[in-house]
Structures are given as C-alpha cells and as structure tokens.
mmCIF file of N, CA and C in Angstrom:
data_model
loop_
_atom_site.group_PDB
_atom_site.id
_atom_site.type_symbol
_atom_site.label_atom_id
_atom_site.label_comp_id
_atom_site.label_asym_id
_atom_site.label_seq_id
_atom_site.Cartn_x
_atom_site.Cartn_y
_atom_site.Cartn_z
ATOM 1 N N UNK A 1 90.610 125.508 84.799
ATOM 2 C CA UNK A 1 91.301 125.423 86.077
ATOM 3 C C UNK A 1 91.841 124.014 86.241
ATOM 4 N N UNK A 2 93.453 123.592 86.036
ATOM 5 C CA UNK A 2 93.748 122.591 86.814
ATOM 6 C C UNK A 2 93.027 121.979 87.495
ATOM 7 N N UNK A 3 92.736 120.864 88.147
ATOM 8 C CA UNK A 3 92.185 120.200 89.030
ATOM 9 C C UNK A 3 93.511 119.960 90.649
ATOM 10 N N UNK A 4 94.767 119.564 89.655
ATOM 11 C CA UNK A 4 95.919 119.490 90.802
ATOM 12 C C UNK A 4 96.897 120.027 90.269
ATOM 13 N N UNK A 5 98.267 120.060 91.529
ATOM 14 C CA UNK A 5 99.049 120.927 90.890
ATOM 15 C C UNK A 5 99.840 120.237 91.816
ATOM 16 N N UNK A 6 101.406 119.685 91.467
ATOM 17 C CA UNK A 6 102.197 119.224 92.321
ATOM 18 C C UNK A 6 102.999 120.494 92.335
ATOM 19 N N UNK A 7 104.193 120.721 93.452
ATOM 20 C CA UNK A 7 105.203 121.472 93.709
ATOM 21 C C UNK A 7 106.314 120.667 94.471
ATOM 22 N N UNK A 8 107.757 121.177 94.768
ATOM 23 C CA UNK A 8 108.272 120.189 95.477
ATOM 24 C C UNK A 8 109.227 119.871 95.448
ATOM 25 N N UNK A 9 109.027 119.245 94.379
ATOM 26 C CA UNK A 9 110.137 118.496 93.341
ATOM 27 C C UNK A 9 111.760 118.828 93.731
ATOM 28 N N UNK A 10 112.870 118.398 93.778
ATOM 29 C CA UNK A 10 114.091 118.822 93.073
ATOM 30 C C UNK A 10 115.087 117.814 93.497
ATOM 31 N N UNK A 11 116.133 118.231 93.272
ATOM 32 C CA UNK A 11 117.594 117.194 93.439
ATOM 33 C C UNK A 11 118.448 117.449 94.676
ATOM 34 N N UNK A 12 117.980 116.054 95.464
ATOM 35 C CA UNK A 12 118.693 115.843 96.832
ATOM 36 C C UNK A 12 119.724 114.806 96.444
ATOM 37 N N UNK A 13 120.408 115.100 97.391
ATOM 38 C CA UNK A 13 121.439 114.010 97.798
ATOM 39 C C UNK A 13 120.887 112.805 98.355
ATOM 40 N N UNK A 14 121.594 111.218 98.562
ATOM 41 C CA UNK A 14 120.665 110.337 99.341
ATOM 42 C C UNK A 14 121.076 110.693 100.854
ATOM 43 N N UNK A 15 119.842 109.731 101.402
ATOM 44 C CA UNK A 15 119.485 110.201 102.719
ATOM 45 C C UNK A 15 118.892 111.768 103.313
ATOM 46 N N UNK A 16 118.439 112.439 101.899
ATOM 47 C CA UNK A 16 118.080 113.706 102.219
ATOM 48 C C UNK A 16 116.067 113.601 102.350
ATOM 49 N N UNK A 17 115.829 115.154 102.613
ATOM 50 C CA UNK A 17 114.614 114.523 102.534
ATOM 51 C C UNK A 17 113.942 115.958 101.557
ATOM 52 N N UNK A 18 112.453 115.247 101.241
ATOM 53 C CA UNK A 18 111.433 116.311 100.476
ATOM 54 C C UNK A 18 110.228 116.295 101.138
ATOM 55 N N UNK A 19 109.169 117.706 100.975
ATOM 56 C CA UNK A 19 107.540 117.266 101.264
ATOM 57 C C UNK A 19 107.139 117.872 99.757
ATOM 58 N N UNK A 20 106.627 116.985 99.116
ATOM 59 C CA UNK A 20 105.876 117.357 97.853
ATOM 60 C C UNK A 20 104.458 118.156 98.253
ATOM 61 N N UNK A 21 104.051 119.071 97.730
ATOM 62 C CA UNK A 21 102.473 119.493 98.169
ATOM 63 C C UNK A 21 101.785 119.170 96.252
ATOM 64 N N UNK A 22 100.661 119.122 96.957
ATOM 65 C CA UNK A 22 99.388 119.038 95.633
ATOM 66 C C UNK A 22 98.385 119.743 96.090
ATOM 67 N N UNK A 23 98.389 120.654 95.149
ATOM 68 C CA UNK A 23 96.684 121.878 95.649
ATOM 69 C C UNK A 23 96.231 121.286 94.786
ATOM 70 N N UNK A 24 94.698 121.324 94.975
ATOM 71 C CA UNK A 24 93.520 120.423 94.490
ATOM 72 C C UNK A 24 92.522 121.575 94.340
ATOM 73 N N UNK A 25 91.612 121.771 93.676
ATOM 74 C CA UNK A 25 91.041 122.693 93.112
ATOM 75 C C UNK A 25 89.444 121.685 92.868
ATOM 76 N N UNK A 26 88.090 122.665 93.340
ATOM 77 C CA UNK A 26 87.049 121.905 92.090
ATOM 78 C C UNK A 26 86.697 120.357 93.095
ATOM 79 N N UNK A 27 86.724 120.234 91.750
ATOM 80 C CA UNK A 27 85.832 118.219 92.553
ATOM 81 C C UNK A 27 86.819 117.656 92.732
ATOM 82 N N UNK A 28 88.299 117.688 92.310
ATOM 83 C CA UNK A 28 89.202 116.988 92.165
ATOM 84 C C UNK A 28 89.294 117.120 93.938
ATOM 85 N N UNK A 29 89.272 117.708 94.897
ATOM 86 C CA UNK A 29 89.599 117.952 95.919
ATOM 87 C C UNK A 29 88.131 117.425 96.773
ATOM 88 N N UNK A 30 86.865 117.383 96.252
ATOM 89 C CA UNK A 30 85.840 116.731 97.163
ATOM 90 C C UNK A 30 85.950 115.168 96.845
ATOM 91 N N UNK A 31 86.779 114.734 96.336
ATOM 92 C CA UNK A 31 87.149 113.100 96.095
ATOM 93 C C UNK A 31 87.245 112.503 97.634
ATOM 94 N N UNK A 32 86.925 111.274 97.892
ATOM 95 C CA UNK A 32 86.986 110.171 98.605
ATOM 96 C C UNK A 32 88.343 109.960 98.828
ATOM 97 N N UNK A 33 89.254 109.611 97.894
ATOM 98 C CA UNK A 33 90.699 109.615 97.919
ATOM 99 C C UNK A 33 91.775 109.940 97.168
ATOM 100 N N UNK A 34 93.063 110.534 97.855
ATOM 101 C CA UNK A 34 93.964 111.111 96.861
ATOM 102 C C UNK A 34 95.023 110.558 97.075
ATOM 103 N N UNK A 35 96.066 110.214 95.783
ATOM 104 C CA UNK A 35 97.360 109.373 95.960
ATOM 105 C C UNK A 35 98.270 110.131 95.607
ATOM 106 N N UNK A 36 99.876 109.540 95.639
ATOM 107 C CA UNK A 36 100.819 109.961 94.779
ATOM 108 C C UNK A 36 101.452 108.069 94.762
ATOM 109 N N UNK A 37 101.471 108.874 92.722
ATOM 110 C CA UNK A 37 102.313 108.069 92.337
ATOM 111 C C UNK A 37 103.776 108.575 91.867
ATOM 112 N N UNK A 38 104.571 107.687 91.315
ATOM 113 C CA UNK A 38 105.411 108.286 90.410
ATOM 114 C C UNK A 38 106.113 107.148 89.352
ATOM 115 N N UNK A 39 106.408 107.598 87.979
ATOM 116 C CA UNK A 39 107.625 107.141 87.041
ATOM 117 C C UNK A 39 108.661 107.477 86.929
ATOM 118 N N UNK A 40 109.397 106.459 87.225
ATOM 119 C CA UNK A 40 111.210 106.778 86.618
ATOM 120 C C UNK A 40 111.146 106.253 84.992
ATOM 121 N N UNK A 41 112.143 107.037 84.692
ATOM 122 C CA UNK A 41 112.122 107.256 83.231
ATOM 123 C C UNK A 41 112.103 105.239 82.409
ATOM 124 N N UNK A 42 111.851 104.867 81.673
ATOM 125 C CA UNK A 42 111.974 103.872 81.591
ATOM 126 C C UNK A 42 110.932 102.689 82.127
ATOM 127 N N UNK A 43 110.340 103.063 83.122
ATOM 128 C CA UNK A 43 109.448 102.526 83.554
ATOM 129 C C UNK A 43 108.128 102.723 83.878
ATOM 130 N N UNK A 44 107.460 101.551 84.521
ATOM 131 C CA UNK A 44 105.808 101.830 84.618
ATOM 132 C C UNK A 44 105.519 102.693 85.602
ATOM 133 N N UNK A 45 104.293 103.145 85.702
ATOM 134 C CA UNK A 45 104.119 103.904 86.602
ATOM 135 C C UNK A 45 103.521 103.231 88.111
ATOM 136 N N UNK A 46 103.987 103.595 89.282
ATOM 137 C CA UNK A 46 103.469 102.670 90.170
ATOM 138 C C UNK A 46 102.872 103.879 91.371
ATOM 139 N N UNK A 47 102.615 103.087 92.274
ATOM 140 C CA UNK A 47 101.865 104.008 93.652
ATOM 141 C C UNK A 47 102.328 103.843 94.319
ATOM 142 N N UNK A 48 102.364 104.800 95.346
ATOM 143 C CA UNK A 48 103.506 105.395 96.626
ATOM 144 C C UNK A 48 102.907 105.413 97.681
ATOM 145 N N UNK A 49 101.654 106.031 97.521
ATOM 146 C CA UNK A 49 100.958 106.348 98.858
ATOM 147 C C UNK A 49 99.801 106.645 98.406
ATOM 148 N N UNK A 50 98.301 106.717 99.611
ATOM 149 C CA UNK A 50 97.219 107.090 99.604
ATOM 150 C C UNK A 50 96.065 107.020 100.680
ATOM 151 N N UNK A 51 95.413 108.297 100.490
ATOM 152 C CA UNK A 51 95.161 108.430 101.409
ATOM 153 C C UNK A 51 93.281 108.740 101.572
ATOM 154 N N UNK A 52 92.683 108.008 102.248
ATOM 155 C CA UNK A 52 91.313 108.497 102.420
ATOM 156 C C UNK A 52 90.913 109.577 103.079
ATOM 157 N N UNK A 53 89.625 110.074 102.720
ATOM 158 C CA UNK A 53 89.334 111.098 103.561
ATOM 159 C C UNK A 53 88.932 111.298 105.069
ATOM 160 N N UNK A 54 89.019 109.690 105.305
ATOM 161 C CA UNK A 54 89.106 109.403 106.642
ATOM 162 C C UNK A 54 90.247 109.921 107.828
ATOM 163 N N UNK A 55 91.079 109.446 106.674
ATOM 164 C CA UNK A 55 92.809 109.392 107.204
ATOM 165 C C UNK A 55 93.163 108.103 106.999
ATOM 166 N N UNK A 56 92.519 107.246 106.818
ATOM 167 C CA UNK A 56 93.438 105.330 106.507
ATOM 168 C C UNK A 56 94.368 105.749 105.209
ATOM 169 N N UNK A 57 95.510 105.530 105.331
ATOM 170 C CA UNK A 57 96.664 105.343 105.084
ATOM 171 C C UNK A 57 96.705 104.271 104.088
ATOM 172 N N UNK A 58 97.432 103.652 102.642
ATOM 173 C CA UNK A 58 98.027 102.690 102.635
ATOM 174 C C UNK A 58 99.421 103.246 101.543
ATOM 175 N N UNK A 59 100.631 102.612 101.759
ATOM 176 C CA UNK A 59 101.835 102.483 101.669
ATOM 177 C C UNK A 59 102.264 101.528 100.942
ATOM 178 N N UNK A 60 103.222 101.756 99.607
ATOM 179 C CA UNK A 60 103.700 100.690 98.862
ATOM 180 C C UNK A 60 105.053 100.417 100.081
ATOM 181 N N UNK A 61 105.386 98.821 99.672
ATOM 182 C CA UNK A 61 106.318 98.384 100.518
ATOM 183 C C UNK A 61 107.885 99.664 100.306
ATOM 184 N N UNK A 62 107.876 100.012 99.211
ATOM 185 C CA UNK A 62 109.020 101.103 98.930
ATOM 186 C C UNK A 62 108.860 102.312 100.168
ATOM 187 N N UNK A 63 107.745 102.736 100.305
ATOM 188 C CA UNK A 63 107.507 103.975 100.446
ATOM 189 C C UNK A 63 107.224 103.487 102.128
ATOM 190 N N UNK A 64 107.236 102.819 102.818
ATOM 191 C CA UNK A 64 106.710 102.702 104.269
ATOM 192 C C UNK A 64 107.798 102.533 105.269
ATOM 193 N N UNK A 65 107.561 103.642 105.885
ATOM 194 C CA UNK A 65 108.590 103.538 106.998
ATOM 195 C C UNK A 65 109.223 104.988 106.301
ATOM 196 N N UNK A 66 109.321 105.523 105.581
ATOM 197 C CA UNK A 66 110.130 106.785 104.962
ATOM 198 C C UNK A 66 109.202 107.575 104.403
ATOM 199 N N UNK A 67 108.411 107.547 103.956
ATOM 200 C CA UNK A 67 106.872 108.789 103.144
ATOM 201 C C UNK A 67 105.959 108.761 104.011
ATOM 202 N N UNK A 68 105.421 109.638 104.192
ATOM 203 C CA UNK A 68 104.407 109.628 104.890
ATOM 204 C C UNK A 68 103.031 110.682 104.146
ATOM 205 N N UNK A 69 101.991 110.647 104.063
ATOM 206 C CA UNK A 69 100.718 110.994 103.386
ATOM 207 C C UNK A 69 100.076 111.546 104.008
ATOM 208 N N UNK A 70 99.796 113.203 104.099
ATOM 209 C CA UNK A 70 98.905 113.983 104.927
ATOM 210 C C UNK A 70 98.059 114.526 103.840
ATOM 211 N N UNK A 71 96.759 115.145 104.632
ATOM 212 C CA UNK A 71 95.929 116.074 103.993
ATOM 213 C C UNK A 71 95.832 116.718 104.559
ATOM 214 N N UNK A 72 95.190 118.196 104.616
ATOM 215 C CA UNK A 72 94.708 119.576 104.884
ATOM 216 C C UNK A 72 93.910 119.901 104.121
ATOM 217 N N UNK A 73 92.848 119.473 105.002
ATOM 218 C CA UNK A 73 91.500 119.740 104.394
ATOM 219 C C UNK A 73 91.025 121.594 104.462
ATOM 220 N N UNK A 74 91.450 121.439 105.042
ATOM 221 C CA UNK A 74 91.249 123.442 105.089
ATOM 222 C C UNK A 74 91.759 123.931 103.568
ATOM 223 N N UNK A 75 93.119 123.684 103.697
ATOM 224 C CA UNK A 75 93.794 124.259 102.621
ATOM 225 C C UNK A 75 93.896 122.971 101.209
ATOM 226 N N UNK A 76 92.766 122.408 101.213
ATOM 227 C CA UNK A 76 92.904 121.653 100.493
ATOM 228 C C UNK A 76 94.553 121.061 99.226
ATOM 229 N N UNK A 77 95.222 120.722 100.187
ATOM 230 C CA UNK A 77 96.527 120.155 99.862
ATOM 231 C C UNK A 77 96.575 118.961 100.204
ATOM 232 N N UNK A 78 97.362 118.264 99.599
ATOM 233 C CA UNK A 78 98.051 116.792 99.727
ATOM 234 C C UNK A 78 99.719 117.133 100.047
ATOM 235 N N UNK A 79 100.046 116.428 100.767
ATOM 236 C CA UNK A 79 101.411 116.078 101.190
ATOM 237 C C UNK A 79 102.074 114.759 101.393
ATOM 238 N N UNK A 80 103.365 115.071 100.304
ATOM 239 C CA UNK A 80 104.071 113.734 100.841
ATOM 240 C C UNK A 80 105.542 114.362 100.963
ATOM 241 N N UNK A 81 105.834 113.542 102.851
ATOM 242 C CA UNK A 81 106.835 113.905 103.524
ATOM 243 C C UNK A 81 107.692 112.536 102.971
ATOM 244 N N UNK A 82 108.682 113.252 102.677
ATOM 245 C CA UNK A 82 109.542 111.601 102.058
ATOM 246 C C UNK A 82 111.270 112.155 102.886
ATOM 247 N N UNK A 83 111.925 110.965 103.139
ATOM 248 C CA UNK A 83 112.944 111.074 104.193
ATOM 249 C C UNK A 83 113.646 109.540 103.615
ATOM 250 N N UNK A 84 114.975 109.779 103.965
ATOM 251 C CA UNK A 84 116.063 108.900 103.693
ATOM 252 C C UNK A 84 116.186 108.588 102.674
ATOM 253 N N UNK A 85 115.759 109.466 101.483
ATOM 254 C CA UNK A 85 116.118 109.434 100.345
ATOM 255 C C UNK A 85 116.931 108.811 99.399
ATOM 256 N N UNK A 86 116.464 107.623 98.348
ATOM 257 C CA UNK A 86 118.122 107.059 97.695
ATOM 258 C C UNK A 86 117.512 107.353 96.410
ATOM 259 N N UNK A 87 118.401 106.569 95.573
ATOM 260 C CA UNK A 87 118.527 107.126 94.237
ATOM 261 C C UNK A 87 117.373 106.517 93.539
ATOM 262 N N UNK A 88 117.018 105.108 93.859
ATOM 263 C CA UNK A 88 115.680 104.627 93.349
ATOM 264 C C UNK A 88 114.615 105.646 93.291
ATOM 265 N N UNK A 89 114.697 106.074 94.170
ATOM 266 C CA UNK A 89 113.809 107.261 94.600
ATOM 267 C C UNK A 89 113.497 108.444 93.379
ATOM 268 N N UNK A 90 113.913 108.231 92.768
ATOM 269 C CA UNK A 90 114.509 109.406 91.076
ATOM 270 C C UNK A 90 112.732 109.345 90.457
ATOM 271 N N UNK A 91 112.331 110.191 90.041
ATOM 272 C CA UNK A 91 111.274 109.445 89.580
ATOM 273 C C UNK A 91 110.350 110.947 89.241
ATOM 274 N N UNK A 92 109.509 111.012 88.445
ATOM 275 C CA UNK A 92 108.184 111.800 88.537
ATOM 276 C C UNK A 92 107.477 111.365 89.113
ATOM 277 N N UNK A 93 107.141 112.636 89.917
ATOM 278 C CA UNK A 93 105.904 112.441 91.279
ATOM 279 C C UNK A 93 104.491 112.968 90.608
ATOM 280 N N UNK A 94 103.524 112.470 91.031
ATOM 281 C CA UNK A 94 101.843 112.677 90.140
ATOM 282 C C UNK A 94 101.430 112.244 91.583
ATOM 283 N N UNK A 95 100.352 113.198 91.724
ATOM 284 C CA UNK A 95 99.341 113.532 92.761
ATOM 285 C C UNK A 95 97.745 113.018 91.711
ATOM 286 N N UNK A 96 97.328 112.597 92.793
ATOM 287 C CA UNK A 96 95.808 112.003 91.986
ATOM 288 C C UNK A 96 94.333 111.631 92.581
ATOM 289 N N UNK A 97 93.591 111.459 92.258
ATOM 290 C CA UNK A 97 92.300 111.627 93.199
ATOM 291 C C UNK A 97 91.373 110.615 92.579
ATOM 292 N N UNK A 98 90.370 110.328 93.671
ATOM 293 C CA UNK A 98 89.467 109.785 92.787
ATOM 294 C C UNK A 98 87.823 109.840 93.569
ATOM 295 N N UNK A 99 86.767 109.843 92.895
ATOM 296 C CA UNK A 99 85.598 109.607 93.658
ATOM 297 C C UNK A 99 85.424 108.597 94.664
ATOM 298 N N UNK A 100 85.632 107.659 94.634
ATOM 299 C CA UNK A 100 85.402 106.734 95.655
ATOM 300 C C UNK A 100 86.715 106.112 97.092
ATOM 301 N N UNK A 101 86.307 105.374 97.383
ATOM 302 C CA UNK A 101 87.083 105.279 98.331
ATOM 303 C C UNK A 101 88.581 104.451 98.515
ATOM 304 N N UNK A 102 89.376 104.826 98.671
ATOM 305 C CA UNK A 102 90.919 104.100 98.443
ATOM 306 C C UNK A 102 90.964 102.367 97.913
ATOM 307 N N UNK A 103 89.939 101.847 98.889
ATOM 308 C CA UNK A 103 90.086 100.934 98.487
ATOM 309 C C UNK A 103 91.184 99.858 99.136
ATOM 310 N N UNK A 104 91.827 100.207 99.938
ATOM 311 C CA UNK A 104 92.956 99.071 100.589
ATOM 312 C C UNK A 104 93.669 98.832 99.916
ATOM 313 N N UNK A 105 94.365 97.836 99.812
ATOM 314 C CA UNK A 105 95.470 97.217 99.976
ATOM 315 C C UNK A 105 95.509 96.990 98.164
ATOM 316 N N UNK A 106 94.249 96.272 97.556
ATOM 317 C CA UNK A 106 94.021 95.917 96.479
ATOM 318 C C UNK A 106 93.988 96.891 95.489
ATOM 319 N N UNK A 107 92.998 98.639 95.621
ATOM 320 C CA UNK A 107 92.819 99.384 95.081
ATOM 321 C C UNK A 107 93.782 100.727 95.277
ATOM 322 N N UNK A 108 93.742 100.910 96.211
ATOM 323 C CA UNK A 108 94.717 102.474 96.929
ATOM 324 C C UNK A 108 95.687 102.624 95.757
ATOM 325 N N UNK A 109 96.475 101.960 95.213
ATOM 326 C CA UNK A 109 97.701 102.145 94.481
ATOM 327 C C UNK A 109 97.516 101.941 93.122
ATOM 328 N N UNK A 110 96.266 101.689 92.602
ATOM 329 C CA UNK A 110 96.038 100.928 91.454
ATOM 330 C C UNK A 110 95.704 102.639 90.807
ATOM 331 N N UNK A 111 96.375 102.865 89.968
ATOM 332 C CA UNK A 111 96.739 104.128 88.780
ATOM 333 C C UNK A 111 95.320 104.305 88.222
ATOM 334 N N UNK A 112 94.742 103.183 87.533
ATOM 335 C CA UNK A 112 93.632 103.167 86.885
ATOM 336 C C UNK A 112 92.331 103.382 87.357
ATOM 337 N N UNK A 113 92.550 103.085 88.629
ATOM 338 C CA UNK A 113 91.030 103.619 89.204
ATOM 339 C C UNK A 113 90.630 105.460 89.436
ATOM 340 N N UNK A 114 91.750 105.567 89.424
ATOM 341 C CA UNK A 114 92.210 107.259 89.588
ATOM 342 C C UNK A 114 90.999 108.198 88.696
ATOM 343 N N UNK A 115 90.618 109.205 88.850
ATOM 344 C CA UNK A 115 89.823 110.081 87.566
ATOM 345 C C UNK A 115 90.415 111.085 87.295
ATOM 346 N N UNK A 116 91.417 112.294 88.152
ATOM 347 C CA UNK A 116 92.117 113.176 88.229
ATOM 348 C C UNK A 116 93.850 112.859 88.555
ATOM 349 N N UNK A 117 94.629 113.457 87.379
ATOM 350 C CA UNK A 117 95.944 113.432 87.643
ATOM 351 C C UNK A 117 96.632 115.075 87.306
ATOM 352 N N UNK A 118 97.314 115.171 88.332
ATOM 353 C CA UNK A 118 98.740 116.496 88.389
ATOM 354 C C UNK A 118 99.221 116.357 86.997
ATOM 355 N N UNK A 119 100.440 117.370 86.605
ATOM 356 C CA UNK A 119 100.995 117.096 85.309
ATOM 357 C C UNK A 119 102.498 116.545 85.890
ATOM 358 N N UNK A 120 102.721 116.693 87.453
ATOM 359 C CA UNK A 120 103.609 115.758 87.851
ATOM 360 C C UNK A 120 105.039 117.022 88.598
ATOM 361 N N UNK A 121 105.457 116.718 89.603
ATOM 362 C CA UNK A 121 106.840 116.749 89.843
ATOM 363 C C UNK A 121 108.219 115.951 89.842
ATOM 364 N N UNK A 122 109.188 116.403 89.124
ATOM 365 C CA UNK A 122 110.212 115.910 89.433
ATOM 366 C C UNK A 122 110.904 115.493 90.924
ATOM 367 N N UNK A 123 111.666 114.643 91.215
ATOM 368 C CA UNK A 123 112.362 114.271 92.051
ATOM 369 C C UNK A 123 113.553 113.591 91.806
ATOM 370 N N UNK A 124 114.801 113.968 92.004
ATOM 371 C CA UNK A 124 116.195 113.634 91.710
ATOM 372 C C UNK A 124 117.035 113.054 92.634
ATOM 373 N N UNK A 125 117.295 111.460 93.098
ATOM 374 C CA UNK A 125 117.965 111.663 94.238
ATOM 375 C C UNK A 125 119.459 111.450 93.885
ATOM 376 N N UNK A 126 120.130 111.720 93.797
ATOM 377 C CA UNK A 126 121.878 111.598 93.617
ATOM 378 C C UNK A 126 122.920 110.520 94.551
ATOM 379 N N UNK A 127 123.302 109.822 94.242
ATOM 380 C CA UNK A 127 124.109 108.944 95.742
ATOM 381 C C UNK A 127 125.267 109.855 95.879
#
C-alpha cells in the first residue's frame, strides 16, 4: 500500500489557480508532520509548505501569501491551495510526512528530515 498519493496536478495558465490533494494511508498519515515539496526539471528539490498536526503552518518565502496548507484529519488528506499562479511555479509537486514535529522555520522545509514521500504531481504553469 502506498503510503501517499498526490493528485491535482495539470497545466494552468499564469495567475490561475490549483488544490493539489495527498491521501495518506498507514503511519504515513499518523505522522507529526506533512509537507509539499516540489522540483523543476533541472533543479534541486526545495519546500513549499508544511504543516503540523497542530495546524502551525510554515511557508517558503515563494509560496506565502499564494499556497496555502490544510489537513483533514477525518479524511486523512493533505491540501495545497495554490493561487496566482506563474510560470516559476512549473515544477513536480511531492507530498511528504514525517514522525516528528515540523520543526519551524529551520526544519519544516528541510527534504531530509522527511521518512515518507508521494511519487509526485505534475504542475505546469504557462505565461
């Protein structure tokens, strides 16, 4: 069984918008905290958003003010609402989890602390 599963994905225009979902399955979903990252082709992989099971929030400077990071703990899903869309924005999206706790400012975004990763959605933004 998967642990996650992104959906979502596809090719907007800029200024358009997406909500990516991630079903979480298993332990991957009793984790402390779950992120999304993503790679554009060519490059490293970085972090977007994340979120504790609290609800504390943290936001790469890219992603704040335009993504926003929910959970549904019922339906054990992750969501990221993303709006004003540009082309930077192009990228594979990866949903991810981890046992412990986000971590702030220092940890939340850091890829490597992660234990569970999606196999990823696309995202296309077009100018």
């Amino acid at each position: 069984q998967v642990p996650l599963v992104e959906s979502g994905g596809a090719s907007v225009q800029a200024g358009g918008s997406l909500r990516l979902s991630c079903a979480a399955s298993g332990y991957a979903y009793n984790a402390y905290c779950m992120g999304w990252f993503r790679q554009a082709t060519g490059k490293e992989r970085e972090g977007v958003a994340a979120i504790d099971r609290d609800g504390t929030t943290t936001y790469a400077d890219s992603a704040k003010g335009r993504f926003t990071i929910s959970q549904d703990n019922a339906k054990n899903i992750l969501y990221l609402q993303m709006s004003s869309l540009k082309p930077e924005d192009t990228a594979m999206y990866y949903c991810a989890s981890k046992s412990t706790y986000c971590g702030g400012d220092n940890w939340a975004l850091s890829g490597p602390t992660y234990d569970y990763w999606g196999q990823g959605t696309q995202v296309t933004v077009s100018s």
